[in-house]
Coordinates of C-alpha atoms in Angstrom, one line a residue:
M178 CA -18.6 60.6 39.1
S179 CA -22.3 60.4 39.8
K180 CA -23.1 60.9 43.4
E181 CA -25.0 58.0 45.0
V182 CA -27.4 58.3 47.9
I183 CA -29.6 55.8 49.7
S184 CA -33.2 56.9 49.4
N185 CA -35.0 57.5 52.7
H186 CA -32.0 56.6 54.7
V187 CA -29.8 59.7 54.5
E188 CA -30.7 62.7 56.5
E189 CA -28.6 65.6 55.3
F190 CA -27.4 68.2 57.8
S191 CA -29.0 66.4 60.7
G192 CA -27.2 65.6 63.9
E193 CA -28.4 62.0 63.8
P194 CA -26.3 59.5 61.9
S195 CA -28.2 57.6 59.3
V196 CA -28.9 54.1 60.2
P197 CA -28.2 51.5 57.5
P198 CA -31.1 49.2 56.7
A199 CA -31.0 45.6 57.7
D200 CA -31.6 44.3 54.2
L201 CA -29.5 46.1 51.7
S202 CA -31.2 44.2 48.8
K203 CA -34.3 46.4 49.5
V204 CA -32.4 49.7 49.3
E205 CA -32.9 51.8 46.2
I206 CA -29.7 53.3 44.9
I207 CA -30.2 56.5 43.1
T208 CA -27.5 57.9 40.8
L209 CA -27.3 60.8 38.3
E210 CA -27.6 58.2 35.5
D211 CA -31.2 57.4 36.7
D212 CA -32.1 60.6 34.9
P213 CA -30.2 60.5 31.6
H214 CA -31.5 63.9 30.5
R215 CA -30.2 65.6 33.6
A216 CA -27.0 63.7 33.4
A217 CA -26.5 64.8 29.8
L218 CA -27.1 68.5 30.6
E219 CA -25.4 68.8 33.9
D220 CA -22.3 66.7 33.1
D221 CA -21.4 68.4 29.8
C222 CA -17.6 68.5 30.3
K223 CA -15.3 67.8 27.3
Q224 CA -13.2 64.7 27.9
K225 CA -10.4 63.1 25.9
L226 CA -10.9 59.4 26.0
P227 CA -7.8 57.2 26.5
G228 CA -6.5 54.8 23.9
K229 CA -7.7 51.8 25.8
T230 CA -11.3 53.0 25.5
W231 CA -11.0 53.3 21.8
A232 CA -9.6 49.7 21.7
A233 CA -12.6 48.7 23.8
V234 CA -14.8 50.2 21.1
F235 CA -12.8 48.6 18.3
F236 CA -13.0 44.9 19.2
P237 CA -16.7 44.7 20.3
G238 CA -17.5 46.7 17.2
F239 CA -15.5 44.2 15.1
T240 CA -17.9 41.6 16.4
F241 CA -20.3 42.7 13.7
Q242 CA -18.1 40.7 11.3
P243 CA -19.0 37.2 12.7
A244 CA -22.3 38.3 14.1
L245 CA -23.9 39.9 11.1
A246 CA -21.6 40.2 8.1
F247 CA -20.8 36.6 7.4
P248 CA -24.3 35.1 8.2
I249 CA -26.4 37.7 6.4
L250 CA -24.1 38.8 3.6
G251 CA -22.0 35.6 3.2
V252 CA -24.3 32.7 3.9
F253 CA -27.8 34.0 3.1
P254 CA -27.0 34.7 -0.6
I255 CA -25.7 31.1 -1.2
I256 CA -28.2 29.1 0.9
S257 CA -29.6 27.5 -2.2
V258 CA -26.1 26.6 -3.4
I259 CA -25.2 25.1 0.0
A260 CA -28.5 23.1 0.2
M261 CA -28.0 21.7 -3.3
D262 CA -24.5 20.5 -2.3
V263 CA -25.5 18.8 0.9
Q264 CA -28.8 17.3 -0.1
G265 CA -29.3 17.8 -3.8
T266 CA -32.4 20.0 -3.4
T267 CA -33.4 23.3 -1.9
T268 CA -36.3 21.8 0.1
N269 CA -36.4 23.3 3.7
S270 CA -33.3 25.4 3.0
A271 CA -35.2 28.5 4.0
W272 CA -35.0 27.2 7.6
M273 CA -31.3 28.3 7.6
S274 CA -32.2 32.0 7.5
S275 CA -35.4 31.6 9.6
G276 CA -33.5 29.7 12.3
W277 CA -30.9 32.4 12.4
T278 CA -33.5 35.2 12.7
L279 CA -35.6 33.4 15.4
G280 CA -32.4 32.5 17.4
G281 CA -31.5 36.2 17.4
T282 CA -35.0 37.3 18.4
I283 CA -34.9 35.1 21.5
A284 CA -31.4 36.0 22.5
F285 CA -32.0 39.7 22.2
A286 CA -34.9 39.5 24.6
I287 CA -32.9 37.7 27.2
A288 CA -29.3 39.0 26.9
G289 CA -30.1 42.7 27.3
R290 CA -31.8 42.2 30.7
I291 CA -29.1 39.9 32.0
S292 CA -26.4 42.4 31.0
D293 CA -28.2 45.1 32.9
I294 CA -28.0 43.0 36.1
F295 CA -24.7 41.2 35.7
G296 CA -22.7 43.5 33.5
R297 CA -21.9 43.6 29.7
R298 CA -18.5 42.1 29.6
Y299 CA -19.2 38.4 30.2
V300 CA -22.5 38.4 28.3
L301 CA -20.7 39.8 25.3
L302 CA -17.9 37.2 25.7
I303 CA -20.4 34.4 26.0
G304 CA -22.1 35.6 22.8
Q305 CA -18.8 35.6 20.9
L306 CA -18.0 32.1 22.2
I307 CA -21.4 30.9 20.9
L308 CA -20.6 32.4 17.5
I309 CA -17.4 30.4 17.4
V310 CA -19.3 27.2 18.2
S311 CA -21.8 28.0 15.5
Y312 CA -19.1 28.4 12.8
I313 CA -17.5 25.2 13.8
I314 CA -20.8 23.4 13.4
G315 CA -21.4 25.0 10.0
A316 CA -17.9 24.3 8.7
T317 CA -18.2 20.6 9.6
A318 CA -21.8 20.1 8.6
N319 CA -22.7 17.3 6.3
S320 CA -26.5 17.6 6.3
L321 CA -29.1 20.4 6.1
N322 CA -30.2 19.8 9.6
Q323 CA -26.7 20.5 10.9
L324 CA -26.6 23.7 8.9
I325 CA -30.0 24.8 10.3
A326 CA -28.6 24.1 13.8
A327 CA -25.5 26.0 13.0
M328 CA -27.5 29.0 11.9
A329 CA -29.9 28.9 14.8
V330 CA -27.0 28.7 17.3
G331 CA -25.3 31.6 15.4
G332 CA -28.4 33.7 15.6
F333 CA -28.6 33.1 19.3
G334 CA -24.9 34.1 19.6
T335 CA -25.6 37.2 17.5
G336 CA -28.5 38.3 19.7
T337 CA -26.3 37.7 22.8
A338 CA -23.2 39.4 21.5
L339 CA -25.1 42.5 20.4
V340 CA -25.3 43.7 24.0
L341 CA -22.4 45.6 22.5
Y342 CA -24.9 48.3 21.5
P343 CA -25.5 49.5 25.1
G344 CA -21.9 48.5 25.9
L345 CA -20.5 51.0 23.4
S346 CA -23.1 53.6 24.0
E347 CA -22.4 54.0 27.7
I348 CA -18.6 54.3 27.4
L349 CA -18.7 57.0 24.7
P350 CA -19.7 60.7 25.0
N351 CA -23.4 61.2 24.1
R352 CA -22.3 63.3 21.2
Y353 CA -20.3 60.5 19.6
R354 CA -22.5 57.5 20.3
S355 CA -23.7 57.5 16.7
V356 CA -20.1 57.5 15.6
G357 CA -19.4 54.5 17.7
L358 CA -22.4 52.6 16.3
A359 CA -21.4 53.7 12.8
W360 CA -18.1 51.9 13.4
T361 CA -20.0 48.7 14.0
E362 CA -21.8 49.2 10.7
F363 CA -18.4 49.9 9.0
N364 CA -17.5 46.3 9.8
L365 CA -20.1 45.3 7.3
V366 CA -18.5 47.1 4.4
P367 CA -16.4 44.2 2.9
M368 CA -19.2 41.7 3.0
S369 CA -21.9 44.2 2.1
I370 CA -20.1 44.9 -1.2
F371 CA -18.3 41.7 -1.9
G372 CA -20.0 39.1 0.3
S373 CA -22.3 37.6 -2.3
L374 CA -19.6 37.6 -4.9
A375 CA -17.1 36.0 -2.6
G376 CA -19.6 33.4 -1.4
H377 CA -20.5 32.3 -5.0
A378 CA -16.8 32.4 -6.0
L379 CA -15.8 30.2 -3.1
A380 CA -18.7 27.8 -3.6
Q381 CA -17.8 27.5 -7.3
N382 CA -14.0 27.3 -7.1
A383 CA -13.3 25.9 -3.6
T384 CA -16.0 25.2 -1.0
W385 CA -18.7 27.2 0.7
R386 CA -17.3 26.0 4.0
W387 CA -14.7 28.7 3.8
I388 CA -17.4 31.2 4.6
F389 CA -17.9 29.5 7.9
I390 CA -14.2 29.1 8.5
I391 CA -13.3 32.8 7.8
G392 CA -16.3 33.8 9.9
G393 CA -15.1 31.7 12.8
I394 CA -11.6 33.3 12.6
T395 CA -13.2 36.8 12.9
A396 CA -15.2 35.5 15.9
V397 CA -11.9 34.4 17.6
I398 CA -10.3 37.8 16.9
S399 CA -13.4 39.6 18.4
L400 CA -13.3 37.3 21.5
V401 CA -9.6 37.8 22.2
G402 CA -9.7 41.5 21.7
T403 CA -12.7 42.0 23.8
A404 CA -11.3 39.9 26.6
V405 CA -8.1 42.0 26.6
F406 CA -9.4 45.5 26.3
Y407 CA -13.1 45.7 27.3
F408 CA -13.4 46.1 31.1
P409 CA -16.6 48.0 32.1
P410 CA -17.7 48.0 35.7
P411 CA -18.5 44.4 36.7
R412 CA -21.9 45.4 38.2
P413 CA -24.2 48.3 37.3
H414 CA -24.4 50.8 40.2
A415 CA -28.2 50.3 40.5
V416 CA -27.8 46.6 41.6
A417 CA -24.2 46.5 42.9
H418 CA -25.5 46.3 46.5
I419 CA -27.6 43.2 45.8
S420 CA -26.1 39.7 45.7
R421 CA -26.0 37.8 42.5
G422 CA -27.9 35.0 44.2
Q423 CA -30.7 37.3 45.1
L424 CA -30.9 38.7 41.6
L425 CA -31.0 35.2 40.2
K426 CA -34.0 34.4 42.4
E427 CA -35.8 37.6 41.4
L428 CA -35.1 37.2 37.7
D429 CA -38.2 35.8 35.9
W430 CA -36.9 32.7 34.1
L431 CA -40.4 31.5 33.0
L432 CA -41.5 34.6 31.1
P433 CA -39.2 37.4 30.0
L434 CA -42.2 39.6 29.1
H435 CA -44.2 40.8 32.1
C436 CA -47.5 40.1 30.4
W437 CA -51.2 40.4 30.6
P438 CA -53.3 38.1 32.8
H439 CA -56.0 36.1 31.0
D440 CA -58.8 37.7 33.0
T441 CA -57.9 41.3 32.3
P442 CA -56.8 41.6 28.6
G443 CA -55.0 44.8 27.8
R444 CA -54.0 45.7 31.3
A445 CA -50.3 45.7 32.2
L446 CA -49.4 44.1 35.5
P447 CA -48.2 46.6 38.1
R448 CA -44.5 46.3 39.0
G449 CA -44.1 43.6 41.6
E450 CA -47.5 41.9 41.1
Y451 CA -46.1 39.5 38.5
A452 CA -43.2 38.6 40.9
H453 CA -45.7 37.5 43.5
M454 CA -48.0 35.5 41.2
T455 CA -48.3 31.8 42.0
L456 CA -46.7 29.3 39.7
S457 CA -50.1 28.2 38.3
R458 CA -51.0 31.8 37.6
R459 CA -47.6 32.4 35.9
C460 CA -48.2 29.3 33.7
S461 CA -51.6 30.5 32.8
T462 CA -50.3 33.9 31.9
Y463 CA -47.5 32.3 29.9
R464 CA -50.0 30.3 27.9
V465 CA -51.9 33.4 27.0
W466 CA -48.8 35.1 25.6
R467 CA -47.6 31.9 23.9
N468 CA -50.9 31.8 22.1
R469 CA -50.7 35.5 21.2
F470 CA -47.2 35.0 19.8
R471 CA -48.3 31.9 17.8
W472 CA -51.1 33.9 16.4
L473 CA -48.8 36.8 15.5
L474 CA -46.5 34.4 13.6
H475 CA -49.5 32.8 12.0
L476 CA -50.6 36.2 10.6
G477 CA -47.1 36.7 9.3
I478 CA -47.1 33.3 7.5
Q479 CA -50.7 33.4 6.3
W480 CA -50.4 36.9 4.9
S481 CA -53.6 38.5 3.5
G482 CA -54.8 41.9 2.6
Q483 CA -55.2 43.5 6.1
A484 CA -52.9 41.2 8.1
P485 CA -49.8 43.5 7.9
F486 CA -51.6 46.0 10.2
V487 CA -52.3 43.5 13.0
P488 CA -48.7 42.5 13.8
I489 CA -47.8 46.1 14.1
L490 CA -50.5 46.8 16.6
H491 CA -49.3 43.8 18.7
V492 CA -45.7 45.0 18.5
Q493 CA -46.8 48.4 19.7
E494 CA -48.6 47.2 22.8
G495 CA -46.2 44.4 23.5
S496 CA -43.1 46.7 23.4
R497 CA -44.9 49.3 25.6
V498 CA -45.9 46.7 28.2
Y499 CA -42.5 45.0 28.1
L500 CA -40.5 48.1 28.8
S501 CA -42.8 49.7 31.3
N502 CA -42.8 46.6 33.5
C503 CA -39.2 45.4 33.1
V504 CA -37.5 48.7 33.5
G505 CA -39.8 49.8 36.3
R506 CA -40.6 53.3 35.1
P507 CA -43.9 54.8 34.0
I508 CA -45.0 53.9 30.4
A509 CA -45.0 57.6 29.4
K510 CA -41.3 58.0 30.4
I511 CA -39.8 54.7 29.3
G512 CA -42.1 52.5 27.3
T513 CA -43.3 55.2 25.0
H514 CA -39.8 56.4 24.2
C515 CA -38.5 53.0 23.2
S516 CA -41.7 51.4 21.9
L517 CA -41.8 54.0 19.1
D518 CA -38.3 53.1 18.2
C519 CA -39.4 49.4 18.3
R520 CA -42.2 50.1 15.8
C521 CA -39.8 51.9 13.4
I522 CA -37.2 49.2 13.6
F523 CA -39.8 46.4 13.2
V524 CA -40.9 47.8 9.9
T525 CA -37.5 48.5 8.5
G526 CA -36.4 45.1 9.7
F527 CA -39.4 43.6 8.1
C528 CA -38.4 45.1 4.8
Y529 CA -34.6 44.8 5.0
Y530 CA -34.2 41.2 6.2
A531 CA -36.8 40.2 3.6
M532 CA -34.7 42.1 1.0
T533 CA -31.6 40.1 1.9
S534 CA -33.3 37.0 0.6
L535 CA -35.6 38.6 -2.1
I536 CA -32.8 40.5 -3.9
P537 CA -30.8 37.4 -4.7
Q538 CA -33.9 35.6 -5.8
Q539 CA -35.1 38.5 -8.0
L540 CA -31.7 38.8 -9.7
L541 CA -31.6 35.0 -10.2
H542 CA -35.1 34.6 -11.6
V543 CA -35.4 37.8 -13.5
Y544 CA -31.9 38.8 -14.7
S545 CA -29.2 36.2 -14.7
T546 CA -28.3 32.6 -13.7
N547 CA -24.5 33.2 -13.8
K548 CA -23.3 33.0 -10.2
I549 CA -20.4 35.4 -10.5
K550 CA -22.6 38.0 -12.3
L551 CA -25.2 37.5 -9.5
G552 CA -22.6 38.4 -7.0
E553 CA -21.6 41.5 -8.9
L554 CA -25.3 42.6 -9.2
Q555 CA -25.8 42.4 -5.5
M556 CA -23.1 44.9 -4.8
A557 CA -25.6 47.8 -5.3
A558 CA -27.7 46.7 -2.4
G559 CA -24.6 46.2 -0.2
A560 CA -23.3 49.6 -1.1
G561 CA -26.6 51.2 -0.1
N562 CA -26.5 49.5 3.3
V563 CA -22.9 50.6 3.9
F564 CA -23.8 54.2 2.9
G565 CA -26.8 54.2 5.3
G566 CA -24.9 52.8 8.3
V567 CA -21.5 54.3 8.0
V568 CA -22.2 57.7 6.4
M569 CA -25.7 58.6 7.5
G570 CA -25.4 56.8 10.8
A571 CA -22.2 58.6 11.7
L572 CA -23.9 62.0 11.0
V573 CA -27.0 61.4 13.1
H574 CA -25.7 63.7 15.8
K575 CA -24.7 66.4 13.2
F576 CA -28.0 66.5 11.5
K577 CA -29.9 66.4 14.8
H578 CA -33.8 66.4 14.5
V579 CA -33.6 62.6 14.8
H580 CA -37.4 62.1 14.5
I581 CA -37.2 63.9 11.1
Q582 CA -34.3 61.7 10.1
L583 CA -36.3 58.6 10.9
M584 CA -39.3 59.9 9.0
I585 CA -37.1 60.6 5.9
A586 CA -35.4 57.2 6.1
V587 CA -38.6 55.1 6.6
A588 CA -40.4 57.0 3.8
M589 CA -37.3 56.5 1.6
Q590 CA -37.4 52.8 2.1
M591 CA -41.2 52.7 1.4
L592 CA -40.8 54.8 -1.7
F593 CA -38.0 52.8 -3.4
L594 CA -39.5 49.4 -2.4
G595 CA -42.8 50.6 -3.9
L596 CA -41.0 51.8 -7.0
S597 CA -39.3 48.4 -7.3
A598 CA -42.7 47.1 -8.5
L599 CA -41.8 48.8 -11.8
D600 CA -38.9 46.4 -12.3
T601 CA -38.9 44.3 -15.5
P602 CA -36.4 42.0 -17.1
K603 CA -35.4 44.9 -19.3
T604 CA -34.7 47.5 -16.6
I605 CA -31.6 46.2 -14.9
A606 CA -30.0 49.6 -14.3
M607 CA -33.2 51.0 -12.7
T608 CA -33.5 47.9 -10.6
L609 CA -30.0 48.2 -9.2
A610 CA -30.6 51.9 -8.4
F611 CA -33.8 51.0 -6.5
H612 CA -31.8 48.3 -4.6
F613 CA -29.3 50.9 -3.5
F614 CA -31.8 53.5 -2.3
A615 CA -34.1 50.9 -0.7
T616 CA -31.3 49.5 1.4
V617 CA -29.8 52.8 2.6
P618 CA -32.4 53.4 5.3
F619 CA -32.1 50.2 7.4
A620 CA -28.7 50.8 9.0
W621 CA -29.4 54.5 9.2
V622 CA -32.7 53.8 11.1
T623 CA -30.9 51.2 13.3
V624 CA -28.2 53.6 14.4
A625 CA -30.8 56.4 15.0
C626 CA -33.1 54.2 17.1
Y627 CA -30.3 52.8 19.3
V628 CA -28.8 56.3 19.9
T629 CA -32.3 57.7 20.7
A630 CA -33.0 55.0 23.2
S631 CA -29.6 55.4 24.8
L632 CA -30.2 59.1 25.4
H633 CA -33.7 58.6 26.9
I634 CA -33.4 55.4 28.9
P635 CA -31.6 55.3 32.3
Q636 CA -28.4 53.5 32.2
K637 CA -29.6 50.7 34.5
G638 CA -32.3 49.8 31.9
L639 CA -30.3 50.4 28.8
G640 CA -29.6 46.8 28.0
I641 CA -33.2 45.7 28.1
A642 CA -34.4 48.8 26.1
Q643 CA -31.9 48.3 23.4
G644 CA -32.4 44.5 23.5
S645 CA -36.0 45.1 22.9
I646 CA -35.2 47.2 19.8
G647 CA -33.0 44.3 18.6
T648 CA -35.8 41.8 19.3
F649 CA -38.4 43.7 17.2
R650 CA -35.8 44.3 14.5
F651 CA -35.3 40.5 14.2
L652 CA -39.0 39.7 14.7
G653 CA -39.8 42.1 11.9
G654 CA -37.3 40.3 9.7
A655 CA -38.6 36.9 10.5
I656 CA -42.2 37.9 9.7
G657 CA -41.2 39.9 6.6
S658 CA -39.0 37.1 5.2
T659 CA -41.8 34.5 5.7
A660 CA -44.7 36.7 4.4
L661 CA -43.0 38.1 1.3
N662 CA -41.5 34.8 0.3
I663 CA -44.9 33.2 0.5
I664 CA -46.4 35.9 -1.7
I665 CA -43.6 35.4 -4.3
N666 CA -43.9 31.6 -4.3
E667 CA -47.7 31.7 -4.6
K668 CA -47.8 34.3 -7.3
S669 CA -45.0 32.8 -9.3
A670 CA -46.7 29.3 -9.2
E671 CA -49.9 31.0 -10.3
K672 CA -48.4 32.7 -13.3
L673 CA -45.5 30.6 -14.5
S674 CA -47.3 27.9 -16.4
G675 CA -49.6 30.3 -18.1
Y676 CA -46.9 32.7 -19.2
I677 CA -44.7 29.9 -20.5
A678 CA -47.5 28.1 -22.3
K679 CA -48.5 31.4 -24.0
A680 CA -44.9 31.9 -25.2
V681 CA -43.9 28.4 -26.4
L682 CA -47.1 26.7 -27.6
P683 CA -47.5 29.0 -30.6
L684 CA -43.9 28.1 -31.6
G685 CA -44.9 24.4 -32.0
L686 CA -44.1 22.8 -28.6
P687 CA -46.6 20.0 -28.0
Q688 CA -49.0 20.5 -25.0
A689 CA -47.9 17.1 -23.7
K690 CA -44.4 18.3 -23.3
L691 CA -45.2 21.6 -21.6
Q692 CA -44.8 20.3 -18.0
A693 CA -41.4 18.6 -18.8
F694 CA -40.3 21.8 -20.6
S695 CA -41.2 24.0 -17.6
A696 CA -39.3 21.7 -15.2
A697 CA -36.2 21.6 -17.5
L698 CA -36.4 25.4 -17.8
A699 CA -36.4 25.8 -14.1
A700 CA -33.3 23.6 -13.9
G701 CA -31.6 25.7 -16.5
K702 CA -31.6 23.0 -19.2
P703 CA -34.6 23.6 -21.5
L704 CA -32.9 22.1 -24.5
A705 CA -32.7 18.7 -22.7
V706 CA -36.4 18.1 -23.7
K707 CA -36.6 16.4 -27.0
G708 CA -38.0 18.6 -29.8
V709 CA -37.3 21.9 -28.1
T710 CA -35.6 24.5 -30.3
P711 CA -33.4 27.4 -29.2
A712 CA -36.2 29.8 -30.1
M713 CA -38.6 27.9 -27.8
A714 CA -36.0 27.9 -25.0
A715 CA -35.4 31.7 -25.4
A716 CA -39.1 32.4 -25.5
G717 CA -39.7 30.2 -22.4
L718 CA -36.9 31.9 -20.5
A719 CA -38.3 35.4 -21.3
A720 CA -41.8 34.3 -20.3
S721 CA -40.5 32.8 -17.0
R722 CA -38.7 36.0 -16.2
E723 CA -41.9 38.1 -16.8
A724 CA -43.8 35.8 -14.5
W725 CA -41.3 36.1 -11.7
A726 CA -41.2 39.9 -12.2
Y727 CA -44.9 39.9 -11.6
A728 CA -44.5 37.9 -8.4
F729 CA -41.9 40.3 -7.1
R730 CA -44.0 43.3 -8.1
I731 CA -46.8 42.1 -5.8
A732 CA -44.4 41.5 -2.9
F733 CA -42.9 44.9 -3.2
L734 CA -46.3 46.6 -3.2
A735 CA -47.2 44.6 -0.1
T736 CA -44.5 46.6 1.9
I737 CA -46.2 50.0 1.4
P738 CA -48.8 49.8 4.2
F739 CA -45.9 49.1 6.7
G740 CA -44.0 52.1 5.5
V741 CA -47.0 54.4 5.7
I742 CA -47.6 53.5 9.4
A743 CA -43.9 53.6 10.3
T744 CA -43.4 57.0 8.7
I745 CA -46.3 58.5 10.8
V746 CA -45.0 56.8 14.0
A747 CA -41.5 58.2 13.4
Y748 CA -42.7 61.7 13.7
F749 CA -43.7 61.1 17.3
V750 CA -40.3 59.8 18.4
A751 CA -38.9 62.1 21.1
D752 CA -36.0 64.0 19.6
P753 CA -32.9 63.6 21.7
S754 CA -30.9 66.3 19.9
K755 CA -30.3 68.5 22.9
Y756 CA -28.8 65.6 24.8
F757 CA -25.9 65.2 22.3
T758 CA -23.4 66.5 24.9
Q759 CA -20.0 65.4 26.2
H760 CA -21.4 63.3 29.0
V761 CA -20.0 59.8 29.5
A762 CA -22.3 57.4 31.4
I763 CA -19.5 55.0 32.6
H764 CA -15.7 54.7 32.5
L765 CA -13.8 51.5 31.9
E766 CA -12.0 50.1 35.0
T767 CA -8.7 50.6 33.1
D768 CA -9.4 54.4 32.9
K769 CA -8.1 56.8 35.5
V770 CA -10.8 59.3 36.6
D771 CA -10.8 62.3 38.9
E772 CA -13.2 62.9 41.8
H773 CA -15.8 64.3 39.4
G774 CA -15.8 61.1 37.3
H775 CA -14.0 62.6 34.4
S776 CA -11.1 61.0 32.6
E777 CA -7.7 62.3 33.7
H778 CA -6.6 62.2 30.1
A779 CA -8.8 65.2 29.4

């Protein structure tokens, strides 16, 4: 077990007994885990983990089912179907996915820090409970607003429950942390491959509410299993000597980010300065960051030629300042390690979460309107995500050279998303191949980033570091989904009428009926317009698909600048390969350990 000493209060080999300080809350507790590199190298003793530890890995990992699998892979592909059922139109239905993503972004930023202070167990259980509530709201919803609320609550529950990332990392040997995280990705396998098909089949033959019902059942299983088997130490060693009341007082509830004052832009506040700011100064600082964040979202929404570069620059500096202040270590040692991961995950999240909504749209508008066939076509992208997370993720520690792995993965995503610009209505096989290879990198990069952070960041700051990675992963997804969907909507609206007119007017369709024909074609009933022949309907459908293919082509090309930057950034990620040892950061309270902190099952 890591030896603890009280800084500046212990005099070794002296005849004078050390005098305990009057205020223990001001004592700095130092443990071996405060230097994760030293801990990994000095405590490299092979241990056999007991069965209860593996059960503690199993059930938190199973939380990926209700947290990610059912919302992203079950609900997202049928959002338009759900919206049509509850309100007869798809207007504002995109808020279901956006609400979920933004809810997760907020929770990630908060939950990680709280779990560092108060322990992982109860934060994880609260997240799982929130997920259950969200599924109940969704299953009983009768309006789009209720569904948006359900997804937003579910996103918040997801961000809270995913403190399981540091939770699993710290109870497994360094060498096998990537395997533990690959297990979480394995829980996405059924829905990754069959989620869209199952969602459309349930919506068509029963009710879409079953997606929420089954998701709720998996959330209950996760909650019960975690409550029974997952017992990490109730308080991290670094703050165990400080009362919870004192920690609550010191926790910054107004502004999770220790941000820049308005009079010194670009300068991070020294640790402690922010804590002593007056309320008015805090409010002023809060308003500055609020405006910065609004501007960032505005850039994501109002996408233009050079805008993609600007959000990345703000993510870079924001993540660096956030980590260096909150964790309390120099930027070079903490902020840089994790902010590079944040940049990589921001870009891959930008592309992947956008793809989760773009791929169903592309298949619908360019290839088929048959719901069952659409579900089958989406299996390619699901299989790619599974391969990246389960296979490549589990082998991160085997391949080593993690920064090179990140470079290859990000470049691979950029390449195949760029090549997707070649997709046409006649290239379905090529399109599916590109879908597979473009979705492999996301889960691979996710596992690599979380593992890298867990091996560089002290255990007392692991929650906030990995929470930051999750925040930027979701933030990238929120901006990417919004920006790329706007591109597609604008370009399709710009080209559709011209393409359709050019195809059907020469066949004899009167100009006066062109607008009605276009509307009927979009609804899938072109022959409902009087005077329209099957030849006109076929020509109009082909022209419509070409117009949509053009819109998606522009969106795919727009991802390339992000990939170029992230590929370069990935090279500078500090490689943690030499720290893939047998060291275990903490043991569960149900484990028996010897005087050296090693499991007696070894």
